[in-house]
CSV table of C-alpha atoms in Angstrom, one decimal:
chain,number,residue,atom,x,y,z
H,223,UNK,CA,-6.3,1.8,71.0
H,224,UNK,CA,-5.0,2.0,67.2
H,225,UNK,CA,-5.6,-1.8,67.2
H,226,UNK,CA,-8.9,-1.0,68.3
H,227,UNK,CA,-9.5,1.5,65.9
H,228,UNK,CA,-8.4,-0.4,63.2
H,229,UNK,CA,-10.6,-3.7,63.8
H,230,UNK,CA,-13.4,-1.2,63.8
H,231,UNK,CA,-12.5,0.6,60.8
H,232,UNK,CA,-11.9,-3.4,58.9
H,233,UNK,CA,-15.5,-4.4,60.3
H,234,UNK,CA,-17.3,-1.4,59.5
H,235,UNK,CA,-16.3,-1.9,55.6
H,236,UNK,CA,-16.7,-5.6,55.4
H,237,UNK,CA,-20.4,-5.0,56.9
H,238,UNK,CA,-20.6,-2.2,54.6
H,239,UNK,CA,-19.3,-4.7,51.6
H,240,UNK,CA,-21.8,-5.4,48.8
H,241,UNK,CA,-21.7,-8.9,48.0
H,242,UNK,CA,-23.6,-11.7,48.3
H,243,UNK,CA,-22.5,-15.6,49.7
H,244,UNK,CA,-24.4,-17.8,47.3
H,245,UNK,CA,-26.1,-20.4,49.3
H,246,UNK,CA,-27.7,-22.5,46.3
H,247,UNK,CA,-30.9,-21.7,46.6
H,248,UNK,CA,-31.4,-20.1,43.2
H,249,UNK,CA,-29.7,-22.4,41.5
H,250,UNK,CA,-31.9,-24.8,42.9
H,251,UNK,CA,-34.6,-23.0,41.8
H,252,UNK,CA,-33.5,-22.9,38.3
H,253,UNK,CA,-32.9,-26.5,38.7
H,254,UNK,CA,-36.2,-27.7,39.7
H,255,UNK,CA,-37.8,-25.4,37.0
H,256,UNK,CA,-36.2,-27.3,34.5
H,257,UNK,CA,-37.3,-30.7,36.1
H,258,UNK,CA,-41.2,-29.1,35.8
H,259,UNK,CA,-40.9,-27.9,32.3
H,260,UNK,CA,-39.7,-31.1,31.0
H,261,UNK,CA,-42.5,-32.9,33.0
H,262,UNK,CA,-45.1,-30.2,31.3
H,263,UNK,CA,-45.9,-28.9,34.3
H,264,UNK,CA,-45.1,-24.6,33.0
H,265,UNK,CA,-46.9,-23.3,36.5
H,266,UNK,CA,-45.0,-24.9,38.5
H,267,UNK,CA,-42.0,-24.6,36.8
H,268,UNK,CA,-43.2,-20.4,36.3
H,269,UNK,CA,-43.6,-20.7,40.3
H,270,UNK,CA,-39.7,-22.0,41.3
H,271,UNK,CA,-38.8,-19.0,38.6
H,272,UNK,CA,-40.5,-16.3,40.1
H,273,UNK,CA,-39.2,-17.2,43.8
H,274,UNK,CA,-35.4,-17.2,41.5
H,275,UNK,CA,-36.1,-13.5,40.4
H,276,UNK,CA,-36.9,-12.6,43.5
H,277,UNK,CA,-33.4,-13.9,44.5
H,278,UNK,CA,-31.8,-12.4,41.3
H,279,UNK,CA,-33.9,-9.2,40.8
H,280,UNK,CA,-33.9,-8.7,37.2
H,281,UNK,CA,-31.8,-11.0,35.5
H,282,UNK,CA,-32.5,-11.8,31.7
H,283,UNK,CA,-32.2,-15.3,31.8
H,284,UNK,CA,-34.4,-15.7,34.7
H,285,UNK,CA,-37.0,-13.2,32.9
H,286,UNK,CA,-36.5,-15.1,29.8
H,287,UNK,CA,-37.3,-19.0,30.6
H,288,UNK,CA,-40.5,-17.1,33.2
H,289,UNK,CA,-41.9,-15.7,30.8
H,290,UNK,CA,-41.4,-19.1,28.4
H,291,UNK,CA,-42.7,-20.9,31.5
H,292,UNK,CA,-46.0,-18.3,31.8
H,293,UNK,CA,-46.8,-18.3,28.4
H,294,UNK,CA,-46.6,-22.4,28.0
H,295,UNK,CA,-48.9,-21.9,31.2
H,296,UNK,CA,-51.3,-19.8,29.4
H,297,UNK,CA,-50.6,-16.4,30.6
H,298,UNK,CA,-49.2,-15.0,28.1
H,299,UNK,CA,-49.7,-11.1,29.3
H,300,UNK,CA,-47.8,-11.8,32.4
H,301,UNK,CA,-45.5,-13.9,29.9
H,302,UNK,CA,-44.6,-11.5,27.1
H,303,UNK,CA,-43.9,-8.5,29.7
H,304,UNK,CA,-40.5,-11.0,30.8
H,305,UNK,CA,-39.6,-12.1,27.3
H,306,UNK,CA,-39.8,-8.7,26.5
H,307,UNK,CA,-37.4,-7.4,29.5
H,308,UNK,CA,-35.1,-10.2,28.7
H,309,UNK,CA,-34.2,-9.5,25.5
H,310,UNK,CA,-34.1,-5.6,25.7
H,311,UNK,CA,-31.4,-6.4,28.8
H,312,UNK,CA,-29.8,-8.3,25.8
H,313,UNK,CA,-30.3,-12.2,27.4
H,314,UNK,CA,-27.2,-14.1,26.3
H,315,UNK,CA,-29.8,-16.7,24.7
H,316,UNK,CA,-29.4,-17.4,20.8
H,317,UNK,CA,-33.1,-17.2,19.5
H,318,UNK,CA,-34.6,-15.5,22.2
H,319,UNK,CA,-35.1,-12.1,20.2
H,320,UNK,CA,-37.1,-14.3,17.9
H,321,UNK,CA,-39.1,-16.0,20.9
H,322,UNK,CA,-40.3,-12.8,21.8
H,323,UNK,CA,-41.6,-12.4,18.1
H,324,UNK,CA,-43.1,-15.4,18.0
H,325,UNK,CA,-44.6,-15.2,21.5
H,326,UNK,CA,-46.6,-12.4,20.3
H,327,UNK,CA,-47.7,-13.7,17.2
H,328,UNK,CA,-48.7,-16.5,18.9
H,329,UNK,CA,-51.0,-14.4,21.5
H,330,UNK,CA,-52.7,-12.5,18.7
H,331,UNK,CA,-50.2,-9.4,18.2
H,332,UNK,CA,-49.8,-9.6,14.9
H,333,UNK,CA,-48.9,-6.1,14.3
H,334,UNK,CA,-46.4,-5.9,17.3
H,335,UNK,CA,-44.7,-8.9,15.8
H,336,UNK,CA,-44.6,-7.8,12.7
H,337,UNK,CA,-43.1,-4.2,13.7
H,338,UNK,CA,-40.3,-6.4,15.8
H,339,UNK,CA,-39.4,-8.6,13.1
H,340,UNK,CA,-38.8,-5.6,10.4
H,341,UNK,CA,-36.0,-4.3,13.1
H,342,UNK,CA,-34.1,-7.6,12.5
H,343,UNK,CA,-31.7,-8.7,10.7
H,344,UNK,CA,-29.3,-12.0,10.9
H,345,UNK,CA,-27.1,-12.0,13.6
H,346,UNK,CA,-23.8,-13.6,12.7
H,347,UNK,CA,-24.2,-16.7,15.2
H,348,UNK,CA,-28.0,-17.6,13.3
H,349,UNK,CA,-27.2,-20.4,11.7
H,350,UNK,CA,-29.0,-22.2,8.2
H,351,UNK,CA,-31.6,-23.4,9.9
H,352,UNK,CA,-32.2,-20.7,12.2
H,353,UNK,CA,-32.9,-18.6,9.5
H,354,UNK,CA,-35.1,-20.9,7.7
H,355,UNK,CA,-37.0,-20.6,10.4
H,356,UNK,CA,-37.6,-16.8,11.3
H,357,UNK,CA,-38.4,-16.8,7.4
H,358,UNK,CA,-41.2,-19.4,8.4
H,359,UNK,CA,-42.4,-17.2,11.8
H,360,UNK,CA,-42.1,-13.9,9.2
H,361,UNK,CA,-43.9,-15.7,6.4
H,362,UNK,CA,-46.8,-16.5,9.3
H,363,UNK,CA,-46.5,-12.9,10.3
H,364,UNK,CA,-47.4,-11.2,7.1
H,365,UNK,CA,-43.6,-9.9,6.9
H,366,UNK,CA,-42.6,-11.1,3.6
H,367,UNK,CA,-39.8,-8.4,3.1
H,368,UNK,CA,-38.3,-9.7,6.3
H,369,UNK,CA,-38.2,-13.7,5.3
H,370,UNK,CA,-36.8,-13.1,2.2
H,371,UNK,CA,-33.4,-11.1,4.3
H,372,UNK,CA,-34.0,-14.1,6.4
H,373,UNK,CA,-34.1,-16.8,3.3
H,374,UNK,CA,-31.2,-14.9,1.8
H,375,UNK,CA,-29.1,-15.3,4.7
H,376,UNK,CA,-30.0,-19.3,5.0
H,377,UNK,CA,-28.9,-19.5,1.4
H,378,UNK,CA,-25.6,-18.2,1.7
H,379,UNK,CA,-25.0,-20.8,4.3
H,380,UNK,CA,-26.3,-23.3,3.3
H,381,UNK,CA,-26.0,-22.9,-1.0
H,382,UNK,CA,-28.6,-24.5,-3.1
H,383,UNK,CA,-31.1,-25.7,0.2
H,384,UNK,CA,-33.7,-26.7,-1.9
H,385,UNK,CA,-36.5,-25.7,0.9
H,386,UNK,CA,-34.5,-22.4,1.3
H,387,UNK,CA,-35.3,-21.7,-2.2
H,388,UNK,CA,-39.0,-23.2,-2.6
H,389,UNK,CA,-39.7,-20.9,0.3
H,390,UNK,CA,-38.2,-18.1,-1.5
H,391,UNK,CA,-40.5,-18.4,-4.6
């Protein structure tokens, strides 16, 4: 009876356990989104990573490259509401904070990206060129004030850059 008892008690909290036995299919997902977007083919590739999401409810990288994938697709709506998820979850992507700027700019939300770009700053991982070029997408934006931080920053890492400081001017 206690033997019993106890292979009851051991079953009931493994089937009460809360994990999960990958069985590859998101990963093939991801996979064969990848193949799509480097054959230009952004719905397909937006389709494999919506069936991934529904695998891995709410994770930033999957959020992140479908909403890259449904704005290359031409829905941008649907598009910007993933970048946008992705990088308030804080999506371990360098750039991606920027994407999201540049996404919007690029749908005709000037204002929006403007207001985004004046909450950022370098991060220390942005690199030289990096910077150079959120100075370019906040130059395009109408957020001078915002390129010039940017500019700065490309110029201390990269002294003297002679586009760095023809931009600048």
């Amino acid at each position: 009876a206690v033997a019993a008892a106890v292979l009851f008690v051991a079953g009931a909290a493994v089937a009460g356990w809360p994990f999960q036995i990958e069985d590859g299919r998101y990963e093939e997902r991801l996979r064969l989104s990848k193949i799509f977007m480097n054959q230009r083919e952004p719905d397909a590739a937006a389709a494999e990573l919506e069936q991934a999401l529904t695998l891995r409810p709410g994770d930033p990288t999957t959020e992140f490259h479908l909403g890259m994938a449904q704005i290359s697709a031409g829905r941008a709506a649907e598009g910007l509401g993933h970048l946008r998820r992705a990088v308030e979850a804080g999506v371990p992507i360098p750039g991606a904070r920027y994407a999201l700027a540049n996404a919007m700019l690029t749908i005709g939300d000037r204002d929006g990206a403007v207001a985004l770009l004046r909450t950022y700053s370098p991060a220390p991982e942005d690199t030289a060129d990096s910077c150079f070029q959120v100075a370019q997408l906040a130059l395009r934006a109408g957020a001078p004030l915002v390129a010039d931080r940017y500019l700065q920053r490309a110029l201390q890492l990269r002294p003297g850059w002679p586009e760095a400081l023809q931009l600048l001017q």
